[in-house]
PDB file of C-alpha atoms and ligand atoms in Angstrom:
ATOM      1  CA  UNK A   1     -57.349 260.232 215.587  1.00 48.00           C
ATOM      2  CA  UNK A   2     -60.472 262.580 214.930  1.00 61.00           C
ATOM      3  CA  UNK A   3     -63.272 263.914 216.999  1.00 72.00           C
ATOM      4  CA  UNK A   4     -64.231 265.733 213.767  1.00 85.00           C
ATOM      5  CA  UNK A   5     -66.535 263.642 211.894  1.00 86.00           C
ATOM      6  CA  UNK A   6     -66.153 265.146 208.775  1.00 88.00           C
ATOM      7  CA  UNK A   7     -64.055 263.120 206.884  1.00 85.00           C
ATOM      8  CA  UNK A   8     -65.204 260.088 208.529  1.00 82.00           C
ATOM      9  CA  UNK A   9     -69.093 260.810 208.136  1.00 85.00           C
ATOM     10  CA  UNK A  10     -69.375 257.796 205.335  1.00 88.00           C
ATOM     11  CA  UNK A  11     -67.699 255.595 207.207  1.00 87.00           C
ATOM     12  CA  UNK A  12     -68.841 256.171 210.867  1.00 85.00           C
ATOM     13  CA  UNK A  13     -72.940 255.832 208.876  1.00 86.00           C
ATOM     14  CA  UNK A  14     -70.894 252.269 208.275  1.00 85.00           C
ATOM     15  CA  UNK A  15     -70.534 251.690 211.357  1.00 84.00           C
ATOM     16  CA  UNK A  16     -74.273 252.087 212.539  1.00 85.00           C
ATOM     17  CA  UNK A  17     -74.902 248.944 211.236  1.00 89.00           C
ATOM     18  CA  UNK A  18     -73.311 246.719 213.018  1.00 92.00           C
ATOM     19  CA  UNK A  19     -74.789 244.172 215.105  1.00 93.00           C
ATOM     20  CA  UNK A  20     -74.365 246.001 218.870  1.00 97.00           C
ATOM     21  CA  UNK A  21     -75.608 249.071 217.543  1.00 97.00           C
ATOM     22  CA  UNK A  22     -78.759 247.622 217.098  1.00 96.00           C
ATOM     23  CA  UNK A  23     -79.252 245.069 219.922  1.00 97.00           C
ATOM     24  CA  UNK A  24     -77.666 246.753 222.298  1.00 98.00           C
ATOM     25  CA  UNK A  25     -77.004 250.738 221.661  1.00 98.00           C
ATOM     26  CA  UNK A  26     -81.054 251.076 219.746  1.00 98.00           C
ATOM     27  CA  UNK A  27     -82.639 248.698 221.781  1.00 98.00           C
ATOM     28  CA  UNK A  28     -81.662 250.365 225.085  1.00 98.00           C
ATOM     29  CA  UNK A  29     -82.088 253.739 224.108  1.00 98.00           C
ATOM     30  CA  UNK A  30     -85.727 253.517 221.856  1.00 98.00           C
ATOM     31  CA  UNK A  31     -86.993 251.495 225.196  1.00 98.00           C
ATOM     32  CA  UNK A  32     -85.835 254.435 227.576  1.00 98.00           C
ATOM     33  CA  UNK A  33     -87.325 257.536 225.279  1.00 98.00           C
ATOM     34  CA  UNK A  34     -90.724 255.190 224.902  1.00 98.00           C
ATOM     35  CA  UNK A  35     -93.523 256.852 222.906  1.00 98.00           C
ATOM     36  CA  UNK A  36     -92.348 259.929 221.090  1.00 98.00           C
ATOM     37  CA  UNK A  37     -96.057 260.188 219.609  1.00 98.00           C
ATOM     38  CA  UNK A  38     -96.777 264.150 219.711  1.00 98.00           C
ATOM     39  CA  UNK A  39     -93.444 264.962 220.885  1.00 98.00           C
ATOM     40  CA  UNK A  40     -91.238 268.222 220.015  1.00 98.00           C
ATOM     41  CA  UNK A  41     -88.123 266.521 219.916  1.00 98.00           C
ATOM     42  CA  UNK A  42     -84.852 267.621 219.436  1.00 98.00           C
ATOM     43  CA  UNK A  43     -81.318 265.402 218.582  1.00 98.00           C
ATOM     44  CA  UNK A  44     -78.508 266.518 219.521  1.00 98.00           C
ATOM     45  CA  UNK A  45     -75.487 265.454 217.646  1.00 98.00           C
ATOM     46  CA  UNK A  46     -77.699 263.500 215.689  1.00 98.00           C
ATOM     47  CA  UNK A  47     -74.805 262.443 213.256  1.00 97.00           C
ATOM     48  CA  UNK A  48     -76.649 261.706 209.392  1.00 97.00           C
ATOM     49  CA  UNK A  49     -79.941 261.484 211.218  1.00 98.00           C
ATOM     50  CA  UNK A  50     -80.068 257.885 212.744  1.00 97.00           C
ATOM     51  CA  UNK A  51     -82.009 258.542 215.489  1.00 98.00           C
ATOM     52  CA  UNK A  52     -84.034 261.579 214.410  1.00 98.00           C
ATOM     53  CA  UNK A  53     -85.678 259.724 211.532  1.00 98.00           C
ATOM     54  CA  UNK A  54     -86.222 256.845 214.009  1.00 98.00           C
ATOM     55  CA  UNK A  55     -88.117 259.516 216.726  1.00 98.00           C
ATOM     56  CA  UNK A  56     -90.075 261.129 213.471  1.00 98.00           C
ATOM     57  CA  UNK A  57     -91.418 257.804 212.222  1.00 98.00           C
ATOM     58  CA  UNK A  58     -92.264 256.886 215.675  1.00 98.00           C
ATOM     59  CA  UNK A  59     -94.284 259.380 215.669  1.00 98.00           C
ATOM     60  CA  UNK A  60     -92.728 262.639 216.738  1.00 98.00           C
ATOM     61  CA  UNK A  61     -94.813 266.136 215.989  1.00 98.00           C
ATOM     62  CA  UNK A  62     -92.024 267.659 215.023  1.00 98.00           C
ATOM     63  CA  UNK A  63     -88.248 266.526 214.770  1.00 98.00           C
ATOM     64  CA  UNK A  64     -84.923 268.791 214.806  1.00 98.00           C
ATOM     65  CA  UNK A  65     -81.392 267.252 214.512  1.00 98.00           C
ATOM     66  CA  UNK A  66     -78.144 269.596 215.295  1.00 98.00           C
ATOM     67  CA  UNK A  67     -74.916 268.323 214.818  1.00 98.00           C
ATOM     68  CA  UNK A  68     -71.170 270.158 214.330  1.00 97.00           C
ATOM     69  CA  UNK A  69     -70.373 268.765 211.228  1.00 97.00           C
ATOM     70  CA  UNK A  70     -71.169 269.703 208.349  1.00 97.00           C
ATOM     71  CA  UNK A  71     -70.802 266.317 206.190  1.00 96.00           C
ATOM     72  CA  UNK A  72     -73.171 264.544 208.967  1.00 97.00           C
ATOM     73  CA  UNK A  73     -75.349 266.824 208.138  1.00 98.00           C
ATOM     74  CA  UNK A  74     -75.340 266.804 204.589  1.00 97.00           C
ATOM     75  CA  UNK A  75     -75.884 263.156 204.513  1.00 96.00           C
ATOM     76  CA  UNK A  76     -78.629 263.674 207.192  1.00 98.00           C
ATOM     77  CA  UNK A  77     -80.244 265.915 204.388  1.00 98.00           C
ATOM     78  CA  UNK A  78     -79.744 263.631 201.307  1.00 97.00           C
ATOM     79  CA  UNK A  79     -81.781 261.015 203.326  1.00 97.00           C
ATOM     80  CA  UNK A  80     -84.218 263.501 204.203  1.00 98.00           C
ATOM     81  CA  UNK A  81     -84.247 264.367 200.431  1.00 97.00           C
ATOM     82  CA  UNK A  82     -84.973 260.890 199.362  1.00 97.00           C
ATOM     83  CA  UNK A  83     -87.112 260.009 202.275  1.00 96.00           C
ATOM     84  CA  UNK A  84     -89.208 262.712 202.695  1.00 98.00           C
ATOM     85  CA  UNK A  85     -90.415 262.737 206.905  1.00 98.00           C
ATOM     86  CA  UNK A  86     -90.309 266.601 207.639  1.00 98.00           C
ATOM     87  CA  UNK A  87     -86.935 266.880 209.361  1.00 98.00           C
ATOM     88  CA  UNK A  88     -85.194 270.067 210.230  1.00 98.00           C
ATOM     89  CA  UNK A  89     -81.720 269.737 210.279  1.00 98.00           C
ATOM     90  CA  UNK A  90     -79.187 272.281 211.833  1.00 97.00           C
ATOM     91  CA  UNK A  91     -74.792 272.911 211.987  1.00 97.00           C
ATOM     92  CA  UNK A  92     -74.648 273.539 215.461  1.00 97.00           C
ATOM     93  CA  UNK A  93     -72.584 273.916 217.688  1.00 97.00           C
ATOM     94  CA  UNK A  94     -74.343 271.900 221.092  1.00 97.00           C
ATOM     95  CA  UNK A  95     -71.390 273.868 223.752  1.00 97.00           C
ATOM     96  CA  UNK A  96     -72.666 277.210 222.606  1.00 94.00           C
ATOM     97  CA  UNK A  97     -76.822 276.728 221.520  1.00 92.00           C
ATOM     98  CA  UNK A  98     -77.924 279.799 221.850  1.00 82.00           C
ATOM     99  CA  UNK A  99     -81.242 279.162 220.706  1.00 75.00           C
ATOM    100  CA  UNK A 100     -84.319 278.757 223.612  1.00 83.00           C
ATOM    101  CA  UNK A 101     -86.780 275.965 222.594  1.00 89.00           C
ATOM    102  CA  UNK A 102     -89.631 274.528 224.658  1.00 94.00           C
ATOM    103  CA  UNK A 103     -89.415 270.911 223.248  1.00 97.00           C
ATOM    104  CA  UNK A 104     -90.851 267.747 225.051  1.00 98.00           C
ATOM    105  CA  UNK A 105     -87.898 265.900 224.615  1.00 98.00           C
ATOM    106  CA  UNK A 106     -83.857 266.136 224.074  1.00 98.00           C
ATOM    107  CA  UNK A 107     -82.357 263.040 222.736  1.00 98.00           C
ATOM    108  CA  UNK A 108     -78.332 263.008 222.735  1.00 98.00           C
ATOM    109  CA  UNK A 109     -76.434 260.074 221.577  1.00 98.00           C
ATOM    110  CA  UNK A 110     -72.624 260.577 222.157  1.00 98.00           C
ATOM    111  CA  UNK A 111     -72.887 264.181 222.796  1.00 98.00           C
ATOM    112  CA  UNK A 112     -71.518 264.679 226.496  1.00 98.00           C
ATOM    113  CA  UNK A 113     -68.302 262.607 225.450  1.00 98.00           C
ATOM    114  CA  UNK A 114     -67.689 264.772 223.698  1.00 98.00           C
ATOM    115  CA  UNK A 115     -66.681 267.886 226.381  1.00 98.00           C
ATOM    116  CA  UNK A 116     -62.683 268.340 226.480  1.00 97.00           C
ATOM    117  CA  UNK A 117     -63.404 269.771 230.073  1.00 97.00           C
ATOM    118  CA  UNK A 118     -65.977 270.008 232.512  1.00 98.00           C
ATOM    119  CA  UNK A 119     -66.236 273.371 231.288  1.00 98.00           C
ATOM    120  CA  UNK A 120     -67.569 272.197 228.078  1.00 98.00           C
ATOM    121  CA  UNK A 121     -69.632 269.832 229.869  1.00 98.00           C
ATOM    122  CA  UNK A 122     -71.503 272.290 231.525  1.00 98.00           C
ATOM    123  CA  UNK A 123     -71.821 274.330 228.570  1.00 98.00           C
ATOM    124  CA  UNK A 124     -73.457 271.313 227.098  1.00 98.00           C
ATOM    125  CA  UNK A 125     -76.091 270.629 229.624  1.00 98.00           C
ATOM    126  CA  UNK A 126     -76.662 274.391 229.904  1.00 97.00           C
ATOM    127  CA  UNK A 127     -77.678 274.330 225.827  1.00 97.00           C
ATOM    128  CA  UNK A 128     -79.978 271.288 226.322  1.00 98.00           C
ATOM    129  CA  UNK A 129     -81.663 272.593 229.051  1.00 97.00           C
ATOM    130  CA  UNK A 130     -81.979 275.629 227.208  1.00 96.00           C
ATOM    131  CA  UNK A 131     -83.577 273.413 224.317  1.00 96.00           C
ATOM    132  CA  UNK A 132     -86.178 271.982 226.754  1.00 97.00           C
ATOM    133  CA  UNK A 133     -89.695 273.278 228.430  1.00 97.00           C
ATOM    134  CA  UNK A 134     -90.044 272.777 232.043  1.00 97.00           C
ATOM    135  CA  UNK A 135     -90.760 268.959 232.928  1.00 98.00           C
ATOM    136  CA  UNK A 136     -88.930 268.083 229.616  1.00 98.00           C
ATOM    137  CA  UNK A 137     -86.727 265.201 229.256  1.00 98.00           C
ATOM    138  CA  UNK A 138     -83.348 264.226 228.423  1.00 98.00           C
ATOM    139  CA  UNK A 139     -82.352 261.064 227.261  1.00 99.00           C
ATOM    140  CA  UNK A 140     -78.552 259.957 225.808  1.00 98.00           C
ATOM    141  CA  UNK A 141     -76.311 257.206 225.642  1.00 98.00           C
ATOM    142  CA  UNK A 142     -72.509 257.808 226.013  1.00 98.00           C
ATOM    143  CA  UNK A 143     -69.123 256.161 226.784  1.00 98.00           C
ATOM    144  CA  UNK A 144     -70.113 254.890 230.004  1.00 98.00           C
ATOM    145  CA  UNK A 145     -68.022 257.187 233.137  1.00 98.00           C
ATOM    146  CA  UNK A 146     -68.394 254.036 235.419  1.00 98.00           C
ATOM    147  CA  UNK A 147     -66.194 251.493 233.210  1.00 98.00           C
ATOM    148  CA  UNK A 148     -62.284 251.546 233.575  1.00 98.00           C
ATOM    149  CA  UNK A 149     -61.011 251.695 230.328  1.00 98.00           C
ATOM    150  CA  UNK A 150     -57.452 250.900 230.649  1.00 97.00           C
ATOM    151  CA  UNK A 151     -58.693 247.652 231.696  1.00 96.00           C
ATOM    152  CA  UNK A 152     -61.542 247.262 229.493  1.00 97.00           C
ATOM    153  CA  UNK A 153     -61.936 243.735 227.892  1.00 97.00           C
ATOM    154  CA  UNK A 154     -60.796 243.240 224.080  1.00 97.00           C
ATOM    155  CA  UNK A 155     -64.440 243.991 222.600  1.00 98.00           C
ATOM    156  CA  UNK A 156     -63.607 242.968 218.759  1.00 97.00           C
ATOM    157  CA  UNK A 157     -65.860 240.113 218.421  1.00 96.00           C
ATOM    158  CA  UNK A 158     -68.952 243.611 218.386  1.00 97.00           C
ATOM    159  CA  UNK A 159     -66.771 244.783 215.611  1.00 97.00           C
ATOM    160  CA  UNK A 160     -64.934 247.617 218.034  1.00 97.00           C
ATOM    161  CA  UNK A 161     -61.842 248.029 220.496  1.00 98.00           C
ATOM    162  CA  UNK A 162     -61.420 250.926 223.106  1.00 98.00           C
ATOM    163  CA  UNK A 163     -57.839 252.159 224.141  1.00 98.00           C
ATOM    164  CA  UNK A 164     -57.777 254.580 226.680  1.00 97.00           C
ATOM    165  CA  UNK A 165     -55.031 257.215 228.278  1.00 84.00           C
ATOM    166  CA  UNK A 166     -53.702 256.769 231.464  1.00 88.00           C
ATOM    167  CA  UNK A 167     -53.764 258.078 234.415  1.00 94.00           C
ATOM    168  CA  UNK A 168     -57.303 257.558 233.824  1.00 97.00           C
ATOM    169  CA  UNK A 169     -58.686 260.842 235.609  1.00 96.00           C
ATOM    170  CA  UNK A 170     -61.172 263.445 234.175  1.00 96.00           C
ATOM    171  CA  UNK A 171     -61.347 264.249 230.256  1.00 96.00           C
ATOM    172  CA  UNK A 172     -58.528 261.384 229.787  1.00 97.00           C
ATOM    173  CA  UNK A 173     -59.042 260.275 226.081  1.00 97.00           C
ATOM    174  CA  UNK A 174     -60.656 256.987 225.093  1.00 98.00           C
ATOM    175  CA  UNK A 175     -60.541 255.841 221.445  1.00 97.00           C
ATOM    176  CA  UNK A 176     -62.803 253.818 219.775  1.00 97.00           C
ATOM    177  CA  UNK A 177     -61.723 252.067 216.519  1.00 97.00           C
ATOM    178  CA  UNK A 178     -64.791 250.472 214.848  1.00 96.00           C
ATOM    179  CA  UNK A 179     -63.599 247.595 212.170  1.00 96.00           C
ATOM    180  CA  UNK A 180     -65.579 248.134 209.080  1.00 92.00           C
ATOM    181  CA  UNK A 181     -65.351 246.118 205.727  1.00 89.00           C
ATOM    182  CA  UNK A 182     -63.378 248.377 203.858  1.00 86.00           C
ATOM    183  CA  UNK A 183     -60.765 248.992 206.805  1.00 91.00           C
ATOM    184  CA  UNK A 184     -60.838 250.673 210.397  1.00 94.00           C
ATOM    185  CA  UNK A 185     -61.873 253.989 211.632  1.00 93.00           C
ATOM    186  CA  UNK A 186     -60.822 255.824 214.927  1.00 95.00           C
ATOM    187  CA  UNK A 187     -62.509 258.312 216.957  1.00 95.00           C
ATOM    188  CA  UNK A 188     -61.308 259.562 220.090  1.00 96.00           C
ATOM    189  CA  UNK A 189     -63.594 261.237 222.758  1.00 97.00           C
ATOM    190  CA  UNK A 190     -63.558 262.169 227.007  1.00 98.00           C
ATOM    191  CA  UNK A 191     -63.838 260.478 230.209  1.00 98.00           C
ATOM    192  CA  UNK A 192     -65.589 262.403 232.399  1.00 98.00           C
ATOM    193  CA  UNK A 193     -66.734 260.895 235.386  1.00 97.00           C
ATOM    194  CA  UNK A 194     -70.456 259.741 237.084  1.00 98.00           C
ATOM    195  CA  UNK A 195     -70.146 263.165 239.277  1.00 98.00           C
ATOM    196  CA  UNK A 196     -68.964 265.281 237.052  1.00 98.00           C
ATOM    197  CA  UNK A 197     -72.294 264.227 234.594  1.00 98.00           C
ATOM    198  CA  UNK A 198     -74.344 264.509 237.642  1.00 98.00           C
ATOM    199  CA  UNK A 199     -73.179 268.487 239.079  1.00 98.00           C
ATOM    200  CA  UNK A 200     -73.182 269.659 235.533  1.00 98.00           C
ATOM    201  CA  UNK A 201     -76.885 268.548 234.899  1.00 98.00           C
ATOM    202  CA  UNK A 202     -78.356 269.827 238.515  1.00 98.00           C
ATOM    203  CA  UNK A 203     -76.472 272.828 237.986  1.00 98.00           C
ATOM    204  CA  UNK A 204     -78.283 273.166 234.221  1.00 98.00           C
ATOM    205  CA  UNK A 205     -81.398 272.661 236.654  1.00 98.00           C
ATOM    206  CA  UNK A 206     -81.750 268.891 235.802  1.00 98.00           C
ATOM    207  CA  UNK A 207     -83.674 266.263 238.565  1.00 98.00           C
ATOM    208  CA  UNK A 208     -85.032 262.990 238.925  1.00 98.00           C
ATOM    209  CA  UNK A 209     -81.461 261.401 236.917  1.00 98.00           C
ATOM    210  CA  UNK A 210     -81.348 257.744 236.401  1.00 98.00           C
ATOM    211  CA  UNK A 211     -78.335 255.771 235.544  1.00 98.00           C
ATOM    212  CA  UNK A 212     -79.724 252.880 233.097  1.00 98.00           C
ATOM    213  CA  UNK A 213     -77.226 250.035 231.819  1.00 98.00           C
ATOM    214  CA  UNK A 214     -77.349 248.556 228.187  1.00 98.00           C
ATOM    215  CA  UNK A 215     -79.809 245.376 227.513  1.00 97.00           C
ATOM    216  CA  UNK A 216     -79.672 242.903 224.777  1.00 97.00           C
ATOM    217  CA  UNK A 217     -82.373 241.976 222.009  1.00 97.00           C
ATOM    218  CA  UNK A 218     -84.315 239.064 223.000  1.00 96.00           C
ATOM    219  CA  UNK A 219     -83.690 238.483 218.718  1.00 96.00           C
ATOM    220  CA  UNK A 220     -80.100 238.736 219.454  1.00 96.00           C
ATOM    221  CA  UNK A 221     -79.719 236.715 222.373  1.00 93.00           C
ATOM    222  CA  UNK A 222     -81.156 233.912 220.821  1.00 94.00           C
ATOM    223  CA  UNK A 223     -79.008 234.312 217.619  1.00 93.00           C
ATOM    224  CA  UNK A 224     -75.885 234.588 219.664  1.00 94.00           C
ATOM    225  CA  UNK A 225     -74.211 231.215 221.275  1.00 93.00           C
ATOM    226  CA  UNK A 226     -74.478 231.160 225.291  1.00 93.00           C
ATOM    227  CA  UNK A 227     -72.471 234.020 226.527  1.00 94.00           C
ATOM    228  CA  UNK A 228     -71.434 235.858 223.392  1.00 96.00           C
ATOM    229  CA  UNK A 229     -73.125 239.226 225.139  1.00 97.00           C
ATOM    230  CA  UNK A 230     -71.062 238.495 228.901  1.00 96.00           C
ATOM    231  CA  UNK A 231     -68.044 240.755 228.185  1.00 96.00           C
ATOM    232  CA  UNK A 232     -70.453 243.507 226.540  1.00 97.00           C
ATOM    233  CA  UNK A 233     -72.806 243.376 229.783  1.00 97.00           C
ATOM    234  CA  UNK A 234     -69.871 242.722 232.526  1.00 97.00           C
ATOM    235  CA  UNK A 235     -68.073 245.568 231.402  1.00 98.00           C
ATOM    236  CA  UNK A 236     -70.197 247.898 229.472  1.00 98.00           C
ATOM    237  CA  UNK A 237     -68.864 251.038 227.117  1.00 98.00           C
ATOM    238  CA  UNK A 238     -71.683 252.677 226.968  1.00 98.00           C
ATOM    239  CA  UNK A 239     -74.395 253.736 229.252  1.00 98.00           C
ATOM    240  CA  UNK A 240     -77.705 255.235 228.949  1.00 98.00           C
ATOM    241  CA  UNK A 241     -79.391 258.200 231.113  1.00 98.00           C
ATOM    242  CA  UNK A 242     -82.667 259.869 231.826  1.00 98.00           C
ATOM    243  CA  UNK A 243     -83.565 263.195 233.784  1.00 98.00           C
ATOM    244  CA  UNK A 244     -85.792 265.788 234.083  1.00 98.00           C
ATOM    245  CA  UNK A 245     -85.877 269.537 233.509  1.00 98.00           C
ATOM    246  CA  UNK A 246     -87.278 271.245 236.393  1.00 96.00           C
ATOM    247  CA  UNK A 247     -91.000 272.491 236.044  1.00 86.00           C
TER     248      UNK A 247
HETATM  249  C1  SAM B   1     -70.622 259.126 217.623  1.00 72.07           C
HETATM  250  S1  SAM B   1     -71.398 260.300 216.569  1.00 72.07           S
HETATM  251  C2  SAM B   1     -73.113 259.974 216.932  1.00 72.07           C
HETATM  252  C3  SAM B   1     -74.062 260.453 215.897  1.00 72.07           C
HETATM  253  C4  SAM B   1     -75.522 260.054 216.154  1.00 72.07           C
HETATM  254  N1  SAM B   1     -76.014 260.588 217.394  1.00 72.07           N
HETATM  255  C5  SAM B   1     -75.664 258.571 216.131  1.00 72.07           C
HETATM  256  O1  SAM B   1     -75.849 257.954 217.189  1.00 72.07           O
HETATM  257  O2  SAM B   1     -75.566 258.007 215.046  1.00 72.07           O
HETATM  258  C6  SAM B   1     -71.091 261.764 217.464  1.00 72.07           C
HETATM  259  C7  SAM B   1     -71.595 263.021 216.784  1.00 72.07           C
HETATM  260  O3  SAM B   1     -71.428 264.109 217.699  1.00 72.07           O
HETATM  261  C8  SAM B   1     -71.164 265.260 216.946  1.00 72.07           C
HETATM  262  N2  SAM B   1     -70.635 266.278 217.848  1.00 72.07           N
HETATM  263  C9  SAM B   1     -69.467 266.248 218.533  1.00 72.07           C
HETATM  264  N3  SAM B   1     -69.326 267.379 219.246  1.00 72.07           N
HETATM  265  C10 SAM B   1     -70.433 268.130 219.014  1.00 72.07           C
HETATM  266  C11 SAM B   1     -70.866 269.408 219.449  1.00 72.07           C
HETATM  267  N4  SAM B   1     -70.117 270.153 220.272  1.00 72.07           N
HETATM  268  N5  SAM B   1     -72.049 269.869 219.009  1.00 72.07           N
HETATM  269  C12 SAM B   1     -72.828 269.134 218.146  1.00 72.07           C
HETATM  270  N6  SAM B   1     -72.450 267.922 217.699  1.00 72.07           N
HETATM  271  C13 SAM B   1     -71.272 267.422 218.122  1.00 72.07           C
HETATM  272  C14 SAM B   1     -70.199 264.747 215.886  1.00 72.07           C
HETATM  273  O4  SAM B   1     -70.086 265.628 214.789  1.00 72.07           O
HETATM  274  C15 SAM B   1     -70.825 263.408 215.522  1.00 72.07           C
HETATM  275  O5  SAM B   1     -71.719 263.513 214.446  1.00 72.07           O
END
């Protein structure tokens, strides 16, 4: 069970490609940033560059993606290498950024699951608002605080199942094991619940949040027989959120 990605980086770039990810994780979370035309835009824990190239092409001014490890990264840069879009891409550390940046936007999938505490957390929130000019935005998508997991449905037919510790209280560990072609992969990361988010970002100096649950491709509805998508949307992982540095 790993929350490094290191020796999994191949595998979890696998696992980006499967059906949900698209209709469900993308499609959600490109609606919410909108336009990134012009944007400074930063992606944290941006993994081999998924969504940073995706921000860049739409448009972004300029595009940074930090992640912890160091294999995400490299494959971030071989794509960059081959695929030339004018990427700068970082080993960071996103508990301890001690950089100050005044970009438009922060965009953070599976980053705050990623705390062990609320301590970390906070450290977390404190770095992003530290990444972002007054009136800039944050947008991420994480292991959704608001489902139970213990009692989570059996998600395999998306290709993943969740197993989670119990008691189920703060920073209790959920695992996610995505089934890929060539075998499974594990990755284990926090609860932390809908307050805790919430306190940590006002306390970063964070407003205006907004809770946003996962949609469905009208493309993948349509492919999908009559309810495929019901367990997905009645008890969703992951959920999206939006908020706003002070000005
Ligand atoms: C589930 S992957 C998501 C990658 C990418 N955002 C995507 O959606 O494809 C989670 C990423 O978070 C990174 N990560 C975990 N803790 C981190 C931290 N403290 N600082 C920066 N990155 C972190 C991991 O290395 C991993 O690449």
């Amino acid at each position: 069970m790993s929350t490094d990605y290191d020796p999994i980086a191949e595998q979890y770039q696998r696992a980006k490609q499967q059906p949900w990810r698209t209709h469900v994780e993308s499609f959600t979370l490109m609606d919410l940033i909108g336009d990134p035309r012009g944007l400074s835009v930063i992606d944290l824990a941006c993994g081999e560059g998924f969504y940073t190239r995706r921000l860049r092409q739409g448009g972004a001014q300029r595009a940074v993606g930090v992640d912890l490890s160091a294999r995400m990264i490299e494959l971030a840069r071989e794509q960059e290498q081959r695929q030339q879009l004018g990427i700068e891409y970082r080993v960071a550390d996103a508990r301890s950024l001690d950089h100050a940046d005044q970009a438009d936007l922060v965009v953070a999938a599976y980053l705050l699951n990623y705390a062990r505490n609320v301590a970390e957390l906070q450290a977390m929130c404190d770095s992003i608002a530290r990444c972002l000019r007054p009136g800039g935005r944050f947008v991420t998508v994480n292991t959704s605080p608001r489902l139970h997991f213990p009692s989570a449905p059996s998600y395999h037919k998306y290709g993943f199942e969740t197993r989670a510790a119990t008691p189920w209280q703060e920073a209790a560990a959920i695992q996610w094991i995505f089934h890929l072609s060539g075998g499974a992969i594990e990755v284990e990361n926090y609860h932390h619940n809908v307050a805790s988010h919430e306190t940590c970002l006002q306390r970063a100096g964070f407003q205006s949040l907004r809770w946003v649950s996962p949609r469905i491709s009208p493309e993948a509805v349509e492919r999908e027989a009559e309810g495929y998508w019901q367990d997905f949307l009645n008890h969703p992982p992951v959920i999206f959120l939006e908020c706003l540095k002070a000005g």
